[in-house]
PDB file of C-alpha atoms in Angstrom:
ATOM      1  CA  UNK A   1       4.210  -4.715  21.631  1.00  0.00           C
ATOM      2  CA  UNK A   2       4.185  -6.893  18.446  1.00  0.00           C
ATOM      3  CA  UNK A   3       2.528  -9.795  17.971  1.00  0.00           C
ATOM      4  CA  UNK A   4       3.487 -13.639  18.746  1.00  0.00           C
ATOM      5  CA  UNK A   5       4.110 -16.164  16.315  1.00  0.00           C
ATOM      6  CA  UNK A   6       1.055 -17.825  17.770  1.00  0.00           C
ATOM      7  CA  UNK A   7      -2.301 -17.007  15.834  1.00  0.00           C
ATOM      8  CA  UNK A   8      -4.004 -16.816  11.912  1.00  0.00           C
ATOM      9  CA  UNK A   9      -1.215 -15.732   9.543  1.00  0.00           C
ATOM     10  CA  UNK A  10      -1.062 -11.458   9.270  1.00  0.00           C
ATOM     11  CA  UNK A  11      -0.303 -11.819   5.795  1.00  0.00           C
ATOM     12  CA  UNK A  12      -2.267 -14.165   2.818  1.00  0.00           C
ATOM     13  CA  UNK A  13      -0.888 -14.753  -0.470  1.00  0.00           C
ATOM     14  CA  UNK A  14      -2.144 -16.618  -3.834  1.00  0.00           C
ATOM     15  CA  UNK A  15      -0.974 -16.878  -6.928  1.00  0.00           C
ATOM     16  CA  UNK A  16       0.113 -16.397  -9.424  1.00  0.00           C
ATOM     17  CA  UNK A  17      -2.516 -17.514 -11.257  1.00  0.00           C
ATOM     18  CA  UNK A  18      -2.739 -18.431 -15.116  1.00  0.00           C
ATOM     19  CA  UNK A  19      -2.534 -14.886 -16.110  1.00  0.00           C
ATOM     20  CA  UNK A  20       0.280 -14.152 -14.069  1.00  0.00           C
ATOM     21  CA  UNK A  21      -1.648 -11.957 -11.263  1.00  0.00           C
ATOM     22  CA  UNK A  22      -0.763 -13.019  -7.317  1.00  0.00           C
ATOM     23  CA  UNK A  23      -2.624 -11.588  -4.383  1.00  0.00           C
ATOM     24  CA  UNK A  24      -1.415  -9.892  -0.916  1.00  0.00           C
ATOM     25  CA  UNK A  25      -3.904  -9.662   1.696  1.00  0.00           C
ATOM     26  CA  UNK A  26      -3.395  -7.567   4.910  1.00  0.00           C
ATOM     27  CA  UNK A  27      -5.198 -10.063   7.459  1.00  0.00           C
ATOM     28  CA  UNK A  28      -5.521  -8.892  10.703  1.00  0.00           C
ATOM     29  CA  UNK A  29      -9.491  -7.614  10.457  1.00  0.00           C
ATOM     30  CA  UNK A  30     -10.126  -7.091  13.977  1.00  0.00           C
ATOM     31  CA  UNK A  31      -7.075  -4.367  14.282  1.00  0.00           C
ATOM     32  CA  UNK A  32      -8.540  -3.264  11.071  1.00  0.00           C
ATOM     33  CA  UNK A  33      -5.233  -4.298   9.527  1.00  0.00           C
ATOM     34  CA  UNK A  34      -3.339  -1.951  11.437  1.00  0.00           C
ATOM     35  CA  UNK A  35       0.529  -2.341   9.875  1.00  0.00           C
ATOM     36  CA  UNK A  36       2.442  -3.541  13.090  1.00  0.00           C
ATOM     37  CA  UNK A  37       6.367  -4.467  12.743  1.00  0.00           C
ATOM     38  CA  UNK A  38       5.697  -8.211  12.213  1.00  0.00           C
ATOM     39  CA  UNK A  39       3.373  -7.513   9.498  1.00  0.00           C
ATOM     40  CA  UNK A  40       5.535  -5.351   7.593  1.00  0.00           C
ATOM     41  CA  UNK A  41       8.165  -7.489   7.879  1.00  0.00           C
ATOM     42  CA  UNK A  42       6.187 -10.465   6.526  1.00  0.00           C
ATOM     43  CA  UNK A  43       5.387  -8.008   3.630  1.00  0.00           C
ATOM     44  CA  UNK A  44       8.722  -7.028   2.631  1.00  0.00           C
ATOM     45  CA  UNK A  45       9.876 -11.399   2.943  1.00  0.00           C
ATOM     46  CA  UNK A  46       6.851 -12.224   0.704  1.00  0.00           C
ATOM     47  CA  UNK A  47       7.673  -9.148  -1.480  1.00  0.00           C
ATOM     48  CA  UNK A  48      11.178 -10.081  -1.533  1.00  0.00           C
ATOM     49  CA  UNK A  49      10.214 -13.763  -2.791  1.00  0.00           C
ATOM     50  CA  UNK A  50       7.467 -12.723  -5.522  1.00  0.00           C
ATOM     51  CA  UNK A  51      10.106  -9.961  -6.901  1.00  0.00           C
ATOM     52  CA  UNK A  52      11.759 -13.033  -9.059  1.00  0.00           C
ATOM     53  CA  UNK A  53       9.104 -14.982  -9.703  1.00  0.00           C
ATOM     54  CA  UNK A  54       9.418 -15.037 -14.107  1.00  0.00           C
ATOM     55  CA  UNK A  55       5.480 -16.433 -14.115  1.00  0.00           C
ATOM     56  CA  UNK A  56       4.177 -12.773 -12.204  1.00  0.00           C
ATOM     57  CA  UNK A  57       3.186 -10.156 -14.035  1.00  0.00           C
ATOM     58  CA  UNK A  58       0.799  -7.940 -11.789  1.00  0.00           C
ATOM     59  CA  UNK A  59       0.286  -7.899  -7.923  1.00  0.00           C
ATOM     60  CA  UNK A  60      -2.823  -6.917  -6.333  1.00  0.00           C
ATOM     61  CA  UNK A  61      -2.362  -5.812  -2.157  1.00  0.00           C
ATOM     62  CA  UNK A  62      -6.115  -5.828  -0.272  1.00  0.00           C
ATOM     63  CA  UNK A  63      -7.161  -5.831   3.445  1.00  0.00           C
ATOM     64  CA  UNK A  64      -9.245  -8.312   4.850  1.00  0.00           C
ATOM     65  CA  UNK A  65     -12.397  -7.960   7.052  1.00  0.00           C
ATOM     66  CA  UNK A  66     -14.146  -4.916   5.414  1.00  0.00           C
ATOM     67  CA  UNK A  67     -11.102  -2.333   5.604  1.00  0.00           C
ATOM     68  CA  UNK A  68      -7.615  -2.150   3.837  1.00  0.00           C
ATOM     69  CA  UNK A  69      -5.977  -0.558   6.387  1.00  0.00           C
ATOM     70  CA  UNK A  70      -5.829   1.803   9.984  1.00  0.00           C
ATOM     71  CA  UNK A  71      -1.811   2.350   9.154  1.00  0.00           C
ATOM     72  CA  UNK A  72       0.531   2.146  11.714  1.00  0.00           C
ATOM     73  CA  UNK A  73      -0.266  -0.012  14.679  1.00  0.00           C
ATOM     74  CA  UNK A  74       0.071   2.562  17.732  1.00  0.00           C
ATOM     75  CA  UNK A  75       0.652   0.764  20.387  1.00  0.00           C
ATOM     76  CA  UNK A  76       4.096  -0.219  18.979  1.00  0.00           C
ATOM     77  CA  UNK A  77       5.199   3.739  19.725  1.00  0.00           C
ATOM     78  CA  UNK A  78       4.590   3.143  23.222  1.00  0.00           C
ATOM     79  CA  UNK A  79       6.940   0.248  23.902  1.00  0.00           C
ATOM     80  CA  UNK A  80      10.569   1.421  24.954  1.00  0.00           C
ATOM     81  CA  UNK A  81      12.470  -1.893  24.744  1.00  0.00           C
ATOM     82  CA  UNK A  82      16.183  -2.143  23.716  1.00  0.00           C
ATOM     83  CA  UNK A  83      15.833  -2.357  19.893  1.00  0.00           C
ATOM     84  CA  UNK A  84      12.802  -1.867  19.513  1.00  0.00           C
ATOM     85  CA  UNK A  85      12.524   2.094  18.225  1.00  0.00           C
ATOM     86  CA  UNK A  86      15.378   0.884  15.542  1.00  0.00           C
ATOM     87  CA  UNK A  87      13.276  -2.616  14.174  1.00  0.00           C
ATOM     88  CA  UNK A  88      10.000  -0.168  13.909  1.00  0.00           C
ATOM     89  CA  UNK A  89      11.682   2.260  11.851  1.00  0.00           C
ATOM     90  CA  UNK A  90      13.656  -0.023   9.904  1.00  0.00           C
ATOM     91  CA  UNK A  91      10.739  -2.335   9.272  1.00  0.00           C
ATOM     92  CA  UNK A  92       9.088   0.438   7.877  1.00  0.00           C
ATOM     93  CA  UNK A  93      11.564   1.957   5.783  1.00  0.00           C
ATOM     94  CA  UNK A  94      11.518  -1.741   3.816  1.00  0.00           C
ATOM     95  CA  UNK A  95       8.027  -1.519   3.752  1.00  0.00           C
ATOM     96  CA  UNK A  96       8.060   1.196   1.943  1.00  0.00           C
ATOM     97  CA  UNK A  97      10.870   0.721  -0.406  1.00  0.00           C
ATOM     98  CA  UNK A  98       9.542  -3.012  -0.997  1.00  0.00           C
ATOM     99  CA  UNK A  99       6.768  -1.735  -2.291  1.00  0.00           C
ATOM    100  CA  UNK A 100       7.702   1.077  -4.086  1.00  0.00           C
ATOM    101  CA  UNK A 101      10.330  -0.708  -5.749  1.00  0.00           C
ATOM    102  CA  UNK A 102       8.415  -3.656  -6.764  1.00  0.00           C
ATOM    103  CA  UNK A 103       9.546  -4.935 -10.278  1.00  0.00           C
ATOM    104  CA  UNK A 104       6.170  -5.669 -11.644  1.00  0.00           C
ATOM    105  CA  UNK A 105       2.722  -3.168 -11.384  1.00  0.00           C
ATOM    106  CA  UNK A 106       0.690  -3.247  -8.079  1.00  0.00           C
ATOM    107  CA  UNK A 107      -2.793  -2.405  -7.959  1.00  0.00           C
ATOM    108  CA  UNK A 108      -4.106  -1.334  -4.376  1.00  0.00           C
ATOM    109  CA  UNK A 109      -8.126  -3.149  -3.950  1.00  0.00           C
ATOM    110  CA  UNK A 110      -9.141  -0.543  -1.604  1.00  0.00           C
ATOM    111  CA  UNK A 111     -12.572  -1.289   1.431  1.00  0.00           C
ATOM    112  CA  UNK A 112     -13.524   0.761   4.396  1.00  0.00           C
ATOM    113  CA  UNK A 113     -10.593   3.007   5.367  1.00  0.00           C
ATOM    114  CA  UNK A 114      -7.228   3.134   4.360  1.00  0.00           C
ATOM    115  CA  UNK A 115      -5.717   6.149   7.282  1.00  0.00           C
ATOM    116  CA  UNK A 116      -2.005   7.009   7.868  1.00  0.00           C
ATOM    117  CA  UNK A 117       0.648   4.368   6.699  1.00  0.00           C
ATOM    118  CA  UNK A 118      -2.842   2.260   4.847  1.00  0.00           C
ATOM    119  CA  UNK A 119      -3.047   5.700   3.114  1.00  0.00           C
ATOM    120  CA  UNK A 120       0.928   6.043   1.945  1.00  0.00           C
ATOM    121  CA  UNK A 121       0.325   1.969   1.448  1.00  0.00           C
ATOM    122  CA  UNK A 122      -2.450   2.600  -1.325  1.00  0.00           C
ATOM    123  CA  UNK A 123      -0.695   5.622  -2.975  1.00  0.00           C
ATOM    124  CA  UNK A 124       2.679   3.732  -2.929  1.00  0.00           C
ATOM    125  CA  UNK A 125       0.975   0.966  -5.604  1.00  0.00           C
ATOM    126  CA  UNK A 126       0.741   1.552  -9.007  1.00  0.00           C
ATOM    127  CA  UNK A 127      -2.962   1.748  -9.928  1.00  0.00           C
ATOM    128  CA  UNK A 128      -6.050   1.827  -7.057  1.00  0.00           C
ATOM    129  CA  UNK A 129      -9.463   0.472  -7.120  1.00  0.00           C
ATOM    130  CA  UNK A 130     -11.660   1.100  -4.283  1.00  0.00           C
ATOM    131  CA  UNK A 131     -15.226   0.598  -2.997  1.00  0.00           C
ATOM    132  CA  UNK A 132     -17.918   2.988  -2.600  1.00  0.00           C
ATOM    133  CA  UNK A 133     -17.610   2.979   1.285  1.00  0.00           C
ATOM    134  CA  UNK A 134     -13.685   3.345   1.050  1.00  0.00           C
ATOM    135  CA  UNK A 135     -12.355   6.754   2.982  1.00  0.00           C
ATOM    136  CA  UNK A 136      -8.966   8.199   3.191  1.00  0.00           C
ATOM    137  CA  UNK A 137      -7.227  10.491   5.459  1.00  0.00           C
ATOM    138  CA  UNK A 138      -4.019  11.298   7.173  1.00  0.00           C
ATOM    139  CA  UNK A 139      -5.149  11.759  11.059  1.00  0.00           C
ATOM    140  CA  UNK A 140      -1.541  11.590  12.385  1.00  0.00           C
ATOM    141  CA  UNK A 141      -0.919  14.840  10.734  1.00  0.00           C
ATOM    142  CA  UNK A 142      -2.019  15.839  14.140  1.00  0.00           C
ATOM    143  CA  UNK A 143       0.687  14.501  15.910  1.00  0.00           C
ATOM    144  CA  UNK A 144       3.540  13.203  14.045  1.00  0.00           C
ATOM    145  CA  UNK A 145       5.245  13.657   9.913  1.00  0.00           C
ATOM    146  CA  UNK A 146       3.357  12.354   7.343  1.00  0.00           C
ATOM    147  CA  UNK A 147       4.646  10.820   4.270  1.00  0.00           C
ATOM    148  CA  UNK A 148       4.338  13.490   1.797  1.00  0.00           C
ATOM    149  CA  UNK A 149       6.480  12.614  -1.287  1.00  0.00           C
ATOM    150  CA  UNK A 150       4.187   9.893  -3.259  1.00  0.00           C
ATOM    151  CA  UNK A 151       0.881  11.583  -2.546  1.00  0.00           C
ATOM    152  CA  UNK A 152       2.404  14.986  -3.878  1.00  0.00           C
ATOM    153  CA  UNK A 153       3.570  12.615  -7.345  1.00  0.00           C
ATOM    154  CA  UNK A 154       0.230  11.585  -6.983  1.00  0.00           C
ATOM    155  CA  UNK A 155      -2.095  14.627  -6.793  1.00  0.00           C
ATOM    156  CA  UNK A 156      -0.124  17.276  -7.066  1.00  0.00           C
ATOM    157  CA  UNK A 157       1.386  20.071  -4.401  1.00  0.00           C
ATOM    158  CA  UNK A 158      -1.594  22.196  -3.769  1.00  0.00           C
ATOM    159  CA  UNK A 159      -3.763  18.749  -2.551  1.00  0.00           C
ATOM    160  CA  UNK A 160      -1.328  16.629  -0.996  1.00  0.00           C
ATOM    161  CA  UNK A 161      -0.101  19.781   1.714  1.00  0.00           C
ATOM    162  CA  UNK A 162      -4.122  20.153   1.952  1.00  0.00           C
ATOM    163  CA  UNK A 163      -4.659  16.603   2.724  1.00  0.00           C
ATOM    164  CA  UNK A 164      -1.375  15.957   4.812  1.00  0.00           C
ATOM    165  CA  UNK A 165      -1.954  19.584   6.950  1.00  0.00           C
ATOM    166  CA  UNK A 166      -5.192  19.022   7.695  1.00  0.00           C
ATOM    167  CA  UNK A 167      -5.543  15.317   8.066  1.00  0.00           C
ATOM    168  CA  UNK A 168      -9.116  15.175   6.893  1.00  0.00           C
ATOM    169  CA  UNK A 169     -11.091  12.430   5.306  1.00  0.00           C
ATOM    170  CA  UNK A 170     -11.762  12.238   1.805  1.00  0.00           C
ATOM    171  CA  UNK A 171     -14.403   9.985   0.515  1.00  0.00           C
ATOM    172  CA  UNK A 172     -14.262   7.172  -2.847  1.00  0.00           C
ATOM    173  CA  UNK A 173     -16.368  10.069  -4.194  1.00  0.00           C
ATOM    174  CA  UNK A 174     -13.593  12.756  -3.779  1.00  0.00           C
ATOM    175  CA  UNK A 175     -10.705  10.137  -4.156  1.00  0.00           C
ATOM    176  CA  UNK A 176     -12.074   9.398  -7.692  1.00  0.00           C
ATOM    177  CA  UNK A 177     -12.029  13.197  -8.538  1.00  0.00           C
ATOM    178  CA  UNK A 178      -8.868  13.784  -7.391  1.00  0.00           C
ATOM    179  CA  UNK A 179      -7.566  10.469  -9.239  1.00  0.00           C
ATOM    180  CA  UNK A 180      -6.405   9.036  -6.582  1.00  0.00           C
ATOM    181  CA  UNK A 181      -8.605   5.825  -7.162  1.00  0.00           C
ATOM    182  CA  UNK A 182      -9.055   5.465 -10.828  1.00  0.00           C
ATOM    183  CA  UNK A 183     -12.290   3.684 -10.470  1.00  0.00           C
ATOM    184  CA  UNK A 184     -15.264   2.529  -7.647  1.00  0.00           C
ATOM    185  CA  UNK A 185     -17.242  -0.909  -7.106  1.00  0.00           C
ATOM    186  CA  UNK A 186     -19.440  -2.020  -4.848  1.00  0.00           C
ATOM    187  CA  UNK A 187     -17.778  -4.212  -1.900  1.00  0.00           C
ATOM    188  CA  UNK A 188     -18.740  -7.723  -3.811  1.00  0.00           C
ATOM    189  CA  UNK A 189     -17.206  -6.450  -6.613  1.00  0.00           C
ATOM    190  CA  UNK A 190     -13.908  -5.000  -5.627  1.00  0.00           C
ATOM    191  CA  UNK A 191     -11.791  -8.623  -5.616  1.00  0.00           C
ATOM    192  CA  UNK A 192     -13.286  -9.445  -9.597  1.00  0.00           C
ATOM    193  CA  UNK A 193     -13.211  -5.791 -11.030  1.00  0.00           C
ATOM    194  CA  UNK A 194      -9.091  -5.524  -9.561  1.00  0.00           C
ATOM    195  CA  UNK A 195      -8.523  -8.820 -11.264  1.00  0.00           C
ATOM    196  CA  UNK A 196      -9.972  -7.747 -14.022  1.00  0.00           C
ATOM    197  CA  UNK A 197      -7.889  -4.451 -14.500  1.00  0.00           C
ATOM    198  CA  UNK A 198      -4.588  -6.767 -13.181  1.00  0.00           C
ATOM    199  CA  UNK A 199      -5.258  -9.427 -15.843  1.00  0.00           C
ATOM    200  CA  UNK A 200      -5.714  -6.541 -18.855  1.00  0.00           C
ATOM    201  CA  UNK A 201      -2.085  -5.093 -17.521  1.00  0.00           C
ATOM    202  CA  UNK A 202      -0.561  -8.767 -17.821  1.00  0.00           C
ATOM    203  CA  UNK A 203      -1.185  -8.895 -21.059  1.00  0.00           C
ATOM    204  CA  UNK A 204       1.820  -7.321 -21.733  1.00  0.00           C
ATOM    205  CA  UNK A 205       5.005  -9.727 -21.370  1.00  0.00           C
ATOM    206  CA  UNK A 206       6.934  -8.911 -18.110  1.00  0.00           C
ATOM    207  CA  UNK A 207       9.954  -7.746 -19.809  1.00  0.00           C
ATOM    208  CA  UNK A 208       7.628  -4.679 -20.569  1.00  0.00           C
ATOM    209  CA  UNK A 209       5.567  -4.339 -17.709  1.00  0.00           C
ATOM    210  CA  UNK A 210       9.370  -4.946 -15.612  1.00  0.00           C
ATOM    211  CA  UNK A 211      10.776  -1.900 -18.053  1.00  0.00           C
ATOM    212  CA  UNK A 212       8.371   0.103 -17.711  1.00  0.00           C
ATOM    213  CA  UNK A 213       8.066  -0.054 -13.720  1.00  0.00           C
ATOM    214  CA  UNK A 214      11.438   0.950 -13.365  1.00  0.00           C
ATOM    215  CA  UNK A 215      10.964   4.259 -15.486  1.00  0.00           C
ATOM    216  CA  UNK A 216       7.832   4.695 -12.824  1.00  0.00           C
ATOM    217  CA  UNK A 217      10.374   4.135  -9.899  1.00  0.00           C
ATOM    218  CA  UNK A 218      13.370   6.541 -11.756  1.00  0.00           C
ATOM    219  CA  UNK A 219      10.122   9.519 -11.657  1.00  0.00           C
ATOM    220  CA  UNK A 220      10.259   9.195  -8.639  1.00  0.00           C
ATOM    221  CA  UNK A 221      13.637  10.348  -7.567  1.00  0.00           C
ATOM    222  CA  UNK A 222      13.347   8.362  -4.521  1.00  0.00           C
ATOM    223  CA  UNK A 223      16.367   6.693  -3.340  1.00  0.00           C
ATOM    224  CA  UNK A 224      16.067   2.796  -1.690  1.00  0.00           C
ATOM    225  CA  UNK A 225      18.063   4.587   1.024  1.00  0.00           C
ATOM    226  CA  UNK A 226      15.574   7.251   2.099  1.00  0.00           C
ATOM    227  CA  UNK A 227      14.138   6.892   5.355  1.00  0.00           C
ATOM    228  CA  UNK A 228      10.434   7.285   5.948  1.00  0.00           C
ATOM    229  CA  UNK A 229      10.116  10.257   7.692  1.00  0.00           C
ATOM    230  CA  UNK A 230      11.643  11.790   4.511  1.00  0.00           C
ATOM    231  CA  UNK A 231       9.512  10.354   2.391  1.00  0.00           C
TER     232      UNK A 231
END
């Protein structure tokens, strides 16, 4: 099942502004911005767009509605229709790589939870701010592969098989210890104190911001070509 054209936009975007800093927001609130095919794939086109645009320096990915993200939209796995199995995968292997490979810093603004693929979503950006009520967790560690790779760069081996194995929830409290958010707000706060961070990183001119991104994404050893489930 994904969604029909019909409908509010799944995806906002603004900017960039005068400091160079643009805005993605996940809007689907009342799925709790669950990440369905259409989604992603609006993600990686608007990704694909900003990627050359000379005036950005910093992007900043939120969710709308109180949460960032549930992750994966399940209801998707159930549908058995020719093609579909192939575009679900394939939309999220772009999803991934888009934003993984994204030429200029992204800073995740982090509310309410951010589970499964709004987990990987938030550790695949650069930087994370989050709220006070903002909770993590992997719960389809239960029943399917997690992405394991960018939360192990992340937090290290011993955590990230913790966190992926058990599937629990961590807290902004815990997330800040383990430095997986680098700093909480209150919910009125979050959109002004990300900007704020975002606008301090642009004032670097792209060319150095853009240089030193891709030594972030050469770290990483991983390929454009690897699929998600071995991620």
């Amino acid at each position: 099942m994904t969604e029909s054209p019909a409908g509010p936009p799944l995806v906002l975007a603004s900017g960039p502004d005068d400091d160079g800093v643009a805005v993605i927001t996940l809007n689907r609130p009342e799925k709790k911005n669950a990440l369905s095919i259409a989604l992603r794939e609006e993600v990686v086109a608007l990704l694909g767009r900003m990627a050359g645009d000379e005036a950005l320096k910093a992007l900043i990915i939120t969710g709308s509605g109180g949460s960032f993200s549930a992750g994966f939209d399940l209801r998707e796995f159930a549908v058995t229709g020719p093609g579909h199995t192939e575009r679900l995968w394939r939309s999220s292997d772009l999803f991934h790589h888009a934003v993984h490979r994204f030429p200029v810093p992204v800073i995740a603004a982090v509310d309410g939870i951010a589970y499964g693929g709004g987990f990987d979503l938030a550790v695949l950006c650069d930087l994370r701010i989050a709220t006070h009520r903002a909770t993590f967790a992997h719960p389809e560690s239960a029943f399917g592969p997690v992405v394991y790779g960018p939360l192990h760069d992340l937090v290290g081996g011993a955590i990230a098989r913790e966190l992926v194995l058990t599937g629990r929830e961590i807290d902004a409290g815990e997330a800040l210890r383990l430095h997986i958010v680098s700093e909480l707000t209150d919910p009125p706060d979050l959109a002004e104190r990300t900007r704020n961070l975002a606008r301090q990183i642009s004032r670097a001119p792209r060319e150095i911001l853009v240089r030193n991104k891709a030594k972030f994404i050469a770290r990483s050893a991983i390929s454009p070509q690897t699929p998600t489930l071995d991620l």
